[in-house]
Amino acid sequence: MVSQSLLTSRETIEFALPHLVKLSNQQLSWLDNQNLSHSLAHQDEDPTFWPSLFKKFFKLWPVRHILWPHMPRDLALTEVEQRLVTEGEDQLKAYITAFFELNRILSNTEVATHVAHWSIEQFDWLNDKIDWYLSVVFDAELRFFWPAVFEFFFVMWPVYEVLWPTMSASQVLTGIQQHFVSAAEEQCKLCIKAFFRTHAYSYLVYL
């Protein structure tokens, strides 16, 4: 049984806060699926979007279960505990609101296009790897090739520099920012693969 002093302690929410704002893949996927609804609500200035979204989110992932995982579901909260739940929900609401706002801004700036638009240096770097690609593609060794190419590429040209050009290299990304970096990297990986397949074919044709 969790002691009453622990349940009502201010340290409870401070201890749980990293777990509250570090959304799981399941939660991020659920939020991603609400992007169209958010875009339409933003265009129509629909005031019912946020209350409806938060209600659904907290029904799926109640904050009290994060703060006190072993508390019986039918146990009534004290006034102090309910206040902690409310503060936790407010933290999550701010985080979720920032998630959608950042997603809307990045969508409007066509991030995928910018990420996949090669600079001269990037084009030359990728082009120099075609011989390596051809040496492994027929031996089915691409499972080693792709991770190495992706790792080198993103070290030299970090995606966050495309998304946020003024961001300091020493700045730690938030969970939301890391989510968008990962999504942009996946888009970029597809473009890199397409680059090699297209240019390697042309290379073979003109040998």
mmCIF file of N, CA, C and O in Angstrom, residues 53-151:
data_model
loop_
_atom_site.group_PDB
_atom_site.id
_atom_site.type_symbol
_atom_site.label_atom_id
_atom_site.label_comp_id
_atom_site.label_asym_id
_atom_site.label_seq_id
_atom_site.Cartn_x
_atom_site.Cartn_y
_atom_site.Cartn_z
ATOM 1 N N LEU A 53 -10.309 16.584 -27.791
ATOM 2 C CA LEU A 53 -9.073 15.824 -27.918
ATOM 3 C C LEU A 53 -8.517 15.452 -26.543
ATOM 4 O O LEU A 53 -8.117 14.310 -26.314
ATOM 5 N N PHE A 54 -8.473 16.416 -25.621
ATOM 6 C CA PHE A 54 -7.927 16.143 -24.292
ATOM 7 C C PHE A 54 -8.777 15.103 -23.553
ATOM 8 O O PHE A 54 -8.235 14.238 -22.855
ATOM 9 N N LYS A 55 -10.080 15.192 -23.719
ATOM 10 C CA LYS A 55 -10.969 14.230 -23.064
ATOM 11 C C LYS A 55 -10.677 12.816 -23.540
ATOM 12 O O LYS A 55 -10.570 11.869 -22.739
ATOM 13 N N LYS A 56 -10.504 12.652 -24.863
ATOM 14 C CA LYS A 56 -10.201 11.333 -25.426
ATOM 15 C C LYS A 56 -8.822 10.843 -24.968
ATOM 16 O O LYS A 56 -8.650 9.673 -24.615
ATOM 17 N N PHE A 57 -7.841 11.770 -24.969
ATOM 18 C CA PHE A 57 -6.474 11.391 -24.600
ATOM 19 C C PHE A 57 -6.417 10.914 -23.151
ATOM 20 O O PHE A 57 -5.825 9.868 -22.848
ATOM 21 N N PHE A 58 -7.028 11.673 -22.248
ATOM 22 C CA PHE A 58 -6.942 11.333 -20.831
ATOM 23 C C PHE A 58 -7.826 10.140 -20.471
ATOM 24 O O PHE A 58 -7.618 9.507 -19.436
ATOM 25 N N LYS A 59 -8.794 9.836 -21.322
ATOM 26 C CA LYS A 59 -9.563 8.613 -21.118
ATOM 27 C C LYS A 59 -8.707 7.401 -21.465
ATOM 28 O O LYS A 59 -8.769 6.357 -20.795
ATOM 29 N N LEU A 60 -7.897 7.530 -22.517
ATOM 30 C CA LEU A 60 -6.999 6.445 -22.921
ATOM 31 C C LEU A 60 -5.810 6.319 -21.973
ATOM 32 O O LEU A 60 -5.371 5.208 -21.656
ATOM 33 N N TRP A 61 -5.286 7.465 -21.538
ATOM 34 C CA TRP A 61 -4.088 7.476 -20.681
ATOM 35 C C TRP A 61 -4.324 8.408 -19.494
ATOM 36 O O TRP A 61 -3.829 9.544 -19.480
ATOM 37 N N PRO A 62 -5.046 7.932 -18.470
ATOM 38 C CA PRO A 62 -5.332 8.778 -17.299
ATOM 39 C C PRO A 62 -4.046 9.157 -16.563
ATOM 40 O O PRO A 62 -3.178 8.317 -16.323
ATOM 41 N N VAL A 63 -3.939 10.411 -16.190
ATOM 42 C CA VAL A 63 -2.744 10.887 -15.498
ATOM 43 C C VAL A 63 -2.590 10.220 -14.137
ATOM 44 O O VAL A 63 -1.471 9.948 -13.687
ATOM 45 N N ARG A 64 -3.685 9.923 -13.461
ATOM 46 C CA ARG A 64 -3.586 9.307 -12.131
ATOM 47 C C ARG A 64 -2.889 7.957 -12.194
ATOM 48 O O ARG A 64 -2.211 7.561 -11.259
ATOM 49 N N HIS A 65 -3.023 7.258 -13.323
ATOM 50 C CA HIS A 65 -2.368 5.954 -13.456
ATOM 51 C C HIS A 65 -0.863 6.107 -13.674
ATOM 52 O O HIS A 65 -0.095 5.182 -13.403
ATOM 53 N N ILE A 66 -0.467 7.276 -14.189
ATOM 54 C CA ILE A 66 0.960 7.542 -14.354
ATOM 55 C C ILE A 66 1.569 7.963 -13.013
ATOM 56 O O ILE A 66 2.660 7.542 -12.662
ATOM 57 N N LEU A 67 0.821 8.794 -12.275
ATOM 58 C CA LEU A 67 1.317 9.257 -10.981
ATOM 59 C C LEU A 67 1.351 8.139 -9.945
ATOM 60 O O LEU A 67 2.315 8.018 -9.185
ATOM 61 N N TRP A 68 0.313 7.326 -9.953
ATOM 62 C CA TRP A 68 0.214 6.251 -8.952
ATOM 63 C C TRP A 68 -0.234 4.953 -9.644
ATOM 64 O O TRP A 68 -1.414 4.593 -9.615
ATOM 65 N N PRO A 69 0.688 4.259 -10.281
ATOM 66 C CA PRO A 69 0.345 3.071 -11.082
ATOM 67 C C PRO A 69 -0.370 1.970 -10.292
ATOM 68 O O PRO A 69 -1.126 1.196 -10.868
ATOM 69 N N HIS A 70 -0.105 1.893 -8.994
ATOM 70 C CA HIS A 70 -0.660 0.790 -8.198
ATOM 71 C C HIS A 70 -1.908 1.191 -7.411
ATOM 72 O O HIS A 70 -2.436 0.386 -6.650
ATOM 73 N N MET A 71 -2.353 2.410 -7.604
ATOM 74 C CA MET A 71 -3.562 2.840 -6.903
ATOM 75 C C MET A 71 -4.790 2.165 -7.512
ATOM 76 O O MET A 71 -4.956 2.142 -8.734
ATOM 77 N N PRO A 72 -5.664 1.588 -6.691
ATOM 78 C CA PRO A 72 -6.896 0.970 -7.219
ATOM 79 C C PRO A 72 -7.711 1.982 -8.023
ATOM 80 O O PRO A 72 -7.833 3.148 -7.653
ATOM 81 N N ARG A 73 -8.240 1.534 -9.138
ATOM 82 C CA ARG A 73 -8.960 2.439 -10.042
ATOM 83 C C ARG A 73 -10.209 3.042 -9.405
ATOM 84 O O ARG A 73 -10.637 4.140 -9.774
ATOM 85 N N ASP A 74 -10.814 2.312 -8.467
ATOM 86 C CA ASP A 74 -12.055 2.800 -7.871
ATOM 87 C C ASP A 74 -11.817 3.613 -6.600
ATOM 88 O O ASP A 74 -12.771 4.028 -5.945
ATOM 89 N N LEU A 75 -10.547 3.854 -6.248
ATOM 90 C CA LEU A 75 -10.241 4.621 -5.047
ATOM 91 C C LEU A 75 -10.381 6.112 -5.341
ATOM 92 O O LEU A 75 -9.784 6.634 -6.279
ATOM 93 N N ALA A 76 -11.212 6.790 -4.538
ATOM 94 C CA ALA A 76 -11.426 8.219 -4.741
ATOM 95 C C ALA A 76 -10.159 8.998 -4.387
ATOM 96 O O ALA A 76 -9.453 8.659 -3.433
ATOM 97 N N LEU A 77 -9.872 10.023 -5.177
ATOM 98 C CA LEU A 77 -8.706 10.851 -4.925
ATOM 99 C C LEU A 77 -9.000 11.878 -3.844
ATOM 100 O O LEU A 77 -10.118 12.376 -3.727
ATOM 101 N N THR A 78 -7.979 12.191 -3.058
ATOM 102 C CA THR A 78 -8.110 13.278 -2.107
ATOM 103 C C THR A 78 -8.046 14.600 -2.860
ATOM 104 O O THR A 78 -7.723 14.643 -4.053
ATOM 105 N N GLU A 79 -8.315 15.683 -2.164
ATOM 106 C CA GLU A 79 -8.279 16.994 -2.797
ATOM 107 C C GLU A 79 -6.871 17.321 -3.292
ATOM 108 O O GLU A 79 -6.698 17.866 -4.389
ATOM 109 N N VAL A 80 -5.864 16.949 -2.488
ATOM 110 C CA VAL A 80 -4.478 17.206 -2.872
ATOM 111 C C VAL A 80 -4.094 16.372 -4.089
ATOM 112 O O VAL A 80 -3.451 16.854 -5.036
ATOM 113 N N GLU A 81 -4.491 15.100 -4.088
ATOM 114 C CA GLU A 81 -4.180 14.217 -5.211
ATOM 115 C C GLU A 81 -4.838 14.698 -6.493
ATOM 116 O O GLU A 81 -4.239 14.660 -7.569
ATOM 117 N N GLN A 82 -6.083 15.154 -6.378
ATOM 118 C CA GLN A 82 -6.781 15.654 -7.563
ATOM 119 C C GLN A 82 -6.098 16.896 -8.112
ATOM 120 O O GLN A 82 -6.023 17.091 -9.326
ATOM 121 N N ARG A 83 -5.563 17.726 -7.208
ATOM 122 C CA ARG A 83 -4.848 18.912 -7.660
ATOM 123 C C ARG A 83 -3.579 18.522 -8.410
ATOM 124 O O ARG A 83 -3.227 19.131 -9.424
ATOM 125 N N LEU A 84 -2.899 17.474 -7.935
ATOM 126 C CA LEU A 84 -1.710 16.990 -8.623
ATOM 127 C C LEU A 84 -2.059 16.433 -10.005
ATOM 128 O O LEU A 84 -1.320 16.631 -10.972
ATOM 129 N N VAL A 85 -3.191 15.738 -10.094
ATOM 130 C CA VAL A 85 -3.640 15.215 -11.390
ATOM 131 C C VAL A 85 -3.923 16.371 -12.344
ATOM 132 O O VAL A 85 -3.528 16.337 -13.518
ATOM 133 N N THR A 86 -4.598 17.401 -11.844
ATOM 134 C CA THR A 86 -4.917 18.562 -12.676
ATOM 135 C C THR A 86 -3.648 19.244 -13.173
ATOM 136 O O THR A 86 -3.552 19.623 -14.351
ATOM 137 N N GLU A 87 -2.652 19.390 -12.293
ATOM 138 C CA GLU A 87 -1.391 19.997 -12.709
ATOM 139 C C GLU A 87 -0.689 19.125 -13.747
ATOM 140 O O GLU A 87 -0.103 19.637 -14.708
ATOM 141 N N GLY A 88 -0.744 17.809 -13.556
ATOM 142 C CA GLY A 88 -0.147 16.904 -14.532
ATOM 143 C C GLY A 88 -0.840 16.990 -15.877
ATOM 144 O O GLY A 88 -0.189 16.965 -16.930
ATOM 145 N N GLU A 89 -2.170 17.097 -15.856
ATOM 146 C CA GLU A 89 -2.926 17.231 -17.110
ATOM 147 C C GLU A 89 -2.578 18.539 -17.815
ATOM 148 O O GLU A 89 -2.458 18.573 -19.046
ATOM 149 N N ASP A 90 -2.400 19.608 -17.029
ATOM 150 C CA ASP A 90 -2.036 20.903 -17.632
ATOM 151 C C ASP A 90 -0.669 20.821 -18.315
ATOM 152 O O ASP A 90 -0.468 21.400 -19.391
ATOM 153 N N GLN A 91 0.274 20.098 -17.681
ATOM 154 C CA GLN A 91 1.587 19.913 -18.293
ATOM 155 C C GLN A 91 1.454 19.175 -19.622
ATOM 156 O O GLN A 91 2.067 19.548 -20.627
ATOM 157 N N LEU A 92 0.669 18.124 -19.631
ATOM 158 C CA LEU A 92 0.480 17.338 -20.850
ATOM 159 C C LEU A 92 -0.267 18.128 -21.915
ATOM 160 O O LEU A 92 0.042 18.028 -23.103
ATOM 161 N N LYS A 93 -1.253 18.914 -21.506
ATOM 162 C CA LYS A 93 -1.996 19.726 -22.468
ATOM 163 C C LYS A 93 -1.070 20.694 -23.191
ATOM 164 O O LYS A 93 -1.167 20.876 -24.416
ATOM 165 N N ALA A 94 -0.165 21.329 -22.437
ATOM 166 C CA ALA A 94 0.779 22.261 -23.048
ATOM 167 C C ALA A 94 1.697 21.529 -24.015
ATOM 168 O O ALA A 94 2.009 22.034 -25.103
ATOM 169 N N TYR A 95 2.116 20.340 -23.631
ATOM 170 C CA TYR A 95 3.012 19.545 -24.470
ATOM 171 C C TYR A 95 2.310 19.128 -25.754
ATOM 172 O O TYR A 95 2.860 19.230 -26.854
ATOM 173 N N ILE A 96 1.071 18.658 -25.631
ATOM 174 C CA ILE A 96 0.302 18.196 -26.788
ATOM 175 C C ILE A 96 -0.026 19.366 -27.717
ATOM 176 O O ILE A 96 0.049 19.241 -28.950
ATOM 177 N N THR A 97 -0.378 20.507 -27.138
ATOM 178 C CA THR A 97 -0.653 21.695 -27.946
ATOM 179 C C THR A 97 0.576 22.087 -28.758
ATOM 180 O O THR A 97 0.475 22.404 -29.955
ATOM 181 N N ALA A 98 1.758 22.046 -28.122
ATOM 182 C CA ALA A 98 3.001 22.369 -28.826
ATOM 183 C C ALA A 98 3.277 21.358 -29.932
ATOM 184 O O ALA A 98 3.774 21.712 -31.011
ATOM 185 N N PHE A 99 2.941 20.095 -29.676
ATOM 186 C CA PHE A 99 3.125 19.034 -30.677
ATOM 187 C C PHE A 99 2.367 19.371 -31.959
ATOM 188 O O PHE A 99 2.928 19.334 -33.051
ATOM 189 N N PHE A 100 1.100 19.723 -31.834
ATOM 190 C CA PHE A 100 0.279 20.011 -33.014
ATOM 191 C C PHE A 100 0.704 21.315 -33.690
ATOM 192 O O PHE A 100 0.709 21.403 -34.921
ATOM 193 N N GLU A 101 1.055 22.311 -32.890
ATOM 194 C CA GLU A 101 1.447 23.591 -33.474
ATOM 195 C C GLU A 101 2.744 23.437 -34.267
ATOM 196 O O GLU A 101 2.868 23.959 -35.385
ATOM 197 N N LEU A 102 3.697 22.708 -33.716
ATOM 198 C CA LEU A 102 4.949 22.483 -34.426
ATOM 199 C C LEU A 102 4.711 21.672 -35.689
ATOM 200 O O LEU A 102 5.277 21.962 -36.748
ATOM 201 N N ASN A 103 3.862 20.679 -35.601
ATOM 202 C CA ASN A 103 3.546 19.850 -36.762
ATOM 203 C C ASN A 103 2.895 20.682 -37.860
ATOM 204 O O ASN A 103 3.210 20.536 -39.044
ATOM 205 N N ARG A 104 2.018 21.602 -37.478
ATOM 206 C CA ARG A 104 1.337 22.460 -38.464
ATOM 207 C C ARG A 104 2.342 23.378 -39.148
ATOM 208 O O ARG A 104 2.325 23.538 -40.378
ATOM 209 N N ILE A 105 3.256 23.959 -38.363
ATOM 210 C CA ILE A 105 4.247 24.880 -38.925
ATOM 211 C C ILE A 105 5.173 24.149 -39.889
ATOM 212 O O ILE A 105 5.454 24.617 -40.999
ATOM 213 N N LEU A 106 5.635 22.973 -39.464
ATOM 214 C CA LEU A 106 6.563 22.220 -40.305
ATOM 215 C C LEU A 106 5.885 21.730 -41.578
ATOM 216 O O LEU A 106 6.504 21.689 -42.639
ATOM 217 N N SER A 107 4.618 21.368 -41.482
ATOM 218 C CA SER A 107 3.884 20.920 -42.669
ATOM 219 C C SER A 107 3.739 22.057 -43.669
ATOM 220 O O SER A 107 3.874 21.866 -44.882
ATOM 221 N N ASN A 108 3.500 23.250 -43.159
ATOM 222 C CA ASN A 108 3.320 24.410 -44.038
ATOM 223 C C ASN A 108 4.619 24.823 -44.723
ATOM 224 O O ASN A 108 4.602 25.457 -45.765
ATOM 225 N N THR A 109 5.754 24.475 -44.128
ATOM 226 C CA THR A 109 7.031 24.858 -44.734
ATOM 227 C C THR A 109 7.613 23.751 -45.607
ATOM 228 O O THR A 109 8.742 23.851 -46.067
ATOM 229 N N GLU A 110 6.832 22.685 -45.802
ATOM 230 C CA GLU A 110 7.246 21.591 -46.688
ATOM 231 C C GLU A 110 8.640 21.079 -46.331
ATOM 232 O O GLU A 110 9.569 21.076 -47.132
ATOM 233 N N VAL A 111 8.740 20.632 -45.083
ATOM 234 C CA VAL A 111 10.029 20.165 -44.574
ATOM 235 C C VAL A 111 10.585 19.026 -45.414
ATOM 236 O O VAL A 111 11.782 18.975 -45.709
ATOM 237 N N ALA A 112 9.721 18.124 -45.811
ATOM 238 C CA ALA A 112 10.198 16.958 -46.570
ATOM 239 C C ALA A 112 10.909 17.385 -47.852
ATOM 240 O O ALA A 112 11.928 16.807 -48.236
ATOM 241 N N THR A 113 10.393 18.409 -48.498
ATOM 242 C CA THR A 113 11.018 18.897 -49.726
ATOM 243 C C THR A 113 12.407 19.447 -49.452
ATOM 244 O O THR A 113 13.355 19.177 -50.185
ATOM 245 N N HIS A 114 12.536 20.198 -48.369
ATOM 246 C CA HIS A 114 13.830 20.786 -48.033
ATOM 247 C C HIS A 114 14.829 19.720 -47.614
ATOM 248 O O HIS A 114 16.013 19.793 -47.961
ATOM 249 N N VAL A 115 14.360 18.740 -46.864
ATOM 250 C CA VAL A 115 15.248 17.682 -46.396
ATOM 251 C C VAL A 115 15.813 16.894 -47.565
ATOM 252 O O VAL A 115 16.972 16.484 -47.571
ATOM 253 N N ALA A 116 14.997 16.659 -48.573
ATOM 254 C CA ALA A 116 15.416 15.825 -49.705
ATOM 255 C C ALA A 116 16.017 16.627 -50.852
ATOM 256 O O ALA A 116 16.339 16.071 -51.895
ATOM 257 N N HIS A 117 16.160 17.921 -50.669
ATOM 258 C CA HIS A 117 16.742 18.753 -51.722
ATOM 259 C C HIS A 117 18.250 18.795 -51.506
ATOM 260 O O HIS A 117 18.754 19.495 -50.641
ATOM 261 N N TRP A 118 18.986 18.030 -52.313
ATOM 262 C CA TRP A 118 20.420 17.881 -52.066
ATOM 263 C C TRP A 118 21.195 19.146 -52.399
ATOM 264 O O TRP A 118 20.961 19.788 -53.420
ATOM 265 N N SER A 119 22.135 19.464 -51.535
ATOM 266 C CA SER A 119 23.100 20.512 -51.854
ATOM 267 C C SER A 119 24.164 19.904 -52.778
ATOM 268 O O SER A 119 24.207 18.679 -52.976
ATOM 269 N N ILE A 120 25.030 20.736 -53.332
ATOM 270 C CA ILE A 120 26.104 20.220 -54.192
ATOM 271 C C ILE A 120 26.998 19.275 -53.397
ATOM 272 O O ILE A 120 27.387 18.205 -53.890
ATOM 273 N N GLU A 121 27.292 19.647 -52.158
ATOM 274 C CA GLU A 121 28.159 18.810 -51.326
ATOM 275 C C GLU A 121 27.506 17.463 -51.034
ATOM 276 O O GLU A 121 28.167 16.411 -51.074
ATOM 277 N N GLN A 122 26.216 17.491 -50.742
ATOM 278 C CA GLN A 122 25.506 16.241 -50.464
ATOM 279 C C GLN A 122 25.427 15.363 -51.702
ATOM 280 O O GLN A 122 25.638 14.147 -51.630
ATOM 281 N N PHE A 123 25.121 15.985 -52.842
ATOM 282 C CA PHE A 123 25.040 15.234 -54.092
ATOM 283 C C PHE A 123 26.377 14.566 -54.403
ATOM 284 O O PHE A 123 26.426 13.381 -54.750
ATOM 285 N N ASP A 124 27.457 15.326 -54.268
ATOM 286 C CA ASP A 124 28.781 14.769 -54.562
ATOM 287 C C ASP A 124 29.130 13.644 -53.585
ATOM 288 O O ASP A 124 29.708 12.621 -53.986
ATOM 289 N N TRP A 125 28.773 13.838 -52.329
ATOM 290 C CA TRP A 125 29.062 12.811 -51.319
ATOM 291 C C TRP A 125 28.308 11.516 -51.634
ATOM 292 O O TRP A 125 28.884 10.424 -51.589
ATOM 293 N N LEU A 126 27.031 11.648 -51.944
ATOM 294 C CA LEU A 126 26.226 10.467 -52.276
ATOM 295 C C LEU A 126 26.739 9.819 -53.566
ATOM 296 O O LEU A 126 26.828 8.586 -53.662
ATOM 297 N N ASN A 127 27.064 10.643 -54.542
ATOM 298 C CA ASN A 127 27.544 10.135 -55.824
ATOM 299 C C ASN A 127 28.837 9.333 -55.664
ATOM 300 O O ASN A 127 29.060 8.331 -56.358
ATOM 301 N N ASP A 128 29.695 9.775 -54.738
ATOM 302 C CA ASP A 128 30.951 9.081 -54.491
ATOM 303 C C ASP A 128 30.745 7.691 -53.877
ATOM 304 O O ASP A 128 31.662 6.858 -53.881
ATOM 305 N N LYS A 129 29.540 7.447 -53.360
ATOM 306 C CA LYS A 129 29.263 6.158 -52.704
ATOM 307 C C LYS A 129 28.614 5.155 -53.655
ATOM 308 O O LYS A 129 28.285 4.044 -53.246
ATOM 309 N N ILE A 130 28.412 5.532 -54.921
ATOM 310 C CA ILE A 130 27.740 4.626 -55.856
ATOM 311 C C ILE A 130 28.546 3.349 -56.085
ATOM 312 O O ILE A 130 27.989 2.246 -56.146
ATOM 313 N N ASP A 131 29.872 3.473 -56.213
ATOM 314 C CA ASP A 131 30.695 2.267 -56.385
ATOM 315 C C ASP A 131 30.544 1.325 -55.196
ATOM 316 O O ASP A 131 30.495 0.098 -55.376
ATOM 317 N N TRP A 132 30.512 1.897 -54.039
ATOM 318 C CA TRP A 132 30.316 1.084 -52.829
ATOM 319 C C TRP A 132 28.950 0.400 -52.883
ATOM 320 O O TRP A 132 28.824 -0.793 -52.587
ATOM 321 N N TYR A 133 27.933 1.161 -53.276
ATOM 322 C CA TYR A 133 26.584 0.610 -53.387
ATOM 323 C C TYR A 133 26.557 -0.561 -54.371
ATOM 324 O O TYR A 133 25.998 -1.624 -54.080
ATOM 325 N N LEU A 134 27.179 -0.374 -55.532
ATOM 326 C CA LEU A 134 27.181 -1.428 -56.549
ATOM 327 C C LEU A 134 27.953 -2.662 -56.084
ATOM 328 O O LEU A 134 27.642 -3.787 -56.489
ATOM 329 N N SER A 135 28.956 -2.457 -55.253
ATOM 330 C CA SER A 135 29.764 -3.594 -54.787
ATOM 331 C C SER A 135 29.019 -4.487 -53.806
ATOM 332 O O SER A 135 29.392 -5.643 -53.605
ATOM 333 N N VAL A 136 27.968 -3.941 -53.196
ATOM 334 C CA VAL A 136 27.239 -4.733 -52.194
ATOM 335 C C VAL A 136 25.830 -5.104 -52.644
ATOM 336 O O VAL A 136 25.248 -6.065 -52.115
ATOM 337 N N VAL A 137 25.271 -4.365 -53.599
ATOM 338 C CA VAL A 137 23.872 -4.577 -53.939
ATOM 339 C C VAL A 137 23.622 -5.972 -54.502
ATOM 340 O O VAL A 137 22.584 -6.591 -54.237
ATOM 341 N N PHE A 138 24.586 -6.508 -55.253
ATOM 342 C CA PHE A 138 24.384 -7.829 -55.856
ATOM 343 C C PHE A 138 24.728 -8.965 -54.898
ATOM 344 O O PHE A 138 24.443 -10.118 -55.175
ATOM 345 N N ASP A 139 25.349 -8.631 -53.781
ATOM 346 C CA ASP A 139 25.672 -9.639 -52.766
ATOM 347 C C ASP A 139 24.705 -9.601 -51.592
ATOM 348 O O ASP A 139 24.933 -10.260 -50.577
ATOM 349 N N ALA A 140 23.653 -8.819 -51.733
ATOM 350 C CA ALA A 140 22.630 -8.693 -50.687
ATOM 351 C C ALA A 140 23.234 -8.248 -49.362
ATOM 352 O O ALA A 140 22.834 -8.694 -48.286
ATOM 353 N N GLU A 141 24.225 -7.361 -49.428
ATOM 354 C CA GLU A 141 24.867 -6.851 -48.221
ATOM 355 C C GLU A 141 24.382 -5.444 -47.871
ATOM 356 O O GLU A 141 25.044 -4.723 -47.128
ATOM 357 N N LEU A 142 23.245 -5.064 -48.406
ATOM 358 C CA LEU A 142 22.734 -3.720 -48.159
ATOM 359 C C LEU A 142 22.338 -3.503 -46.698
ATOM 360 O O LEU A 142 22.224 -2.362 -46.248
ATOM 361 N N ARG A 143 22.147 -4.580 -45.974
ATOM 362 C CA ARG A 143 21.778 -4.433 -44.563
ATOM 363 C C ARG A 143 22.908 -3.774 -43.769
ATOM 364 O O ARG A 143 22.681 -3.229 -42.680
ATOM 365 N N PHE A 144 24.134 -3.827 -44.299
ATOM 366 C CA PHE A 144 25.258 -3.136 -43.672
ATOM 367 C C PHE A 144 25.487 -1.761 -44.311
ATOM 368 O O PHE A 144 25.939 -0.836 -43.647
ATOM 369 N N PHE A 145 25.161 -1.666 -45.587
ATOM 370 C CA PHE A 145 25.408 -0.428 -46.333
ATOM 371 C C PHE A 145 24.526 0.714 -45.840
ATOM 372 O O PHE A 145 25.027 1.814 -45.532
ATOM 373 N N TRP A 146 23.208 0.476 -45.751
ATOM 374 C CA TRP A 146 22.287 1.563 -45.405
ATOM 375 C C TRP A 146 22.561 2.175 -44.030
ATOM 376 O O TRP A 146 22.640 3.411 -43.917
ATOM 377 N N PRO A 147 22.701 1.371 -42.974
ATOM 378 C CA PRO A 147 22.959 1.998 -41.662
ATOM 379 C C PRO A 147 24.215 2.862 -41.660
ATOM 380 O O PRO A 147 24.238 3.924 -41.040
ATOM 381 N N ALA A 148 25.274 2.398 -42.357
ATOM 382 C CA ALA A 148 26.523 3.167 -42.391
ATOM 383 C C ALA A 148 26.333 4.488 -43.133
ATOM 384 O O ALA A 148 26.778 5.548 -42.666
ATOM 385 N N VAL A 149 25.684 4.437 -44.290
ATOM 386 C CA VAL A 149 25.452 5.655 -45.073
ATOM 387 C C VAL A 149 24.584 6.639 -44.293
ATOM 388 O O VAL A 149 24.881 7.839 -44.232
ATOM 389 N N PHE A 150 23.500 6.147 -43.702
ATOM 390 C CA PHE A 150 22.610 7.030 -42.950
ATOM 391 C C PHE A 150 23.351 7.690 -41.781
ATOM 392 O O PHE A 150 23.199 8.886 -41.530
ATOM 393 N N GLU A 151 24.128 6.892 -41.064
ATOM 394 C CA GLU A 151 24.841 7.433 -39.904
ATOM 395 C C GLU A 151 25.808 8.544 -40.324
ATOM 396 O O GLU A 151 25.817 9.633 -39.736
#
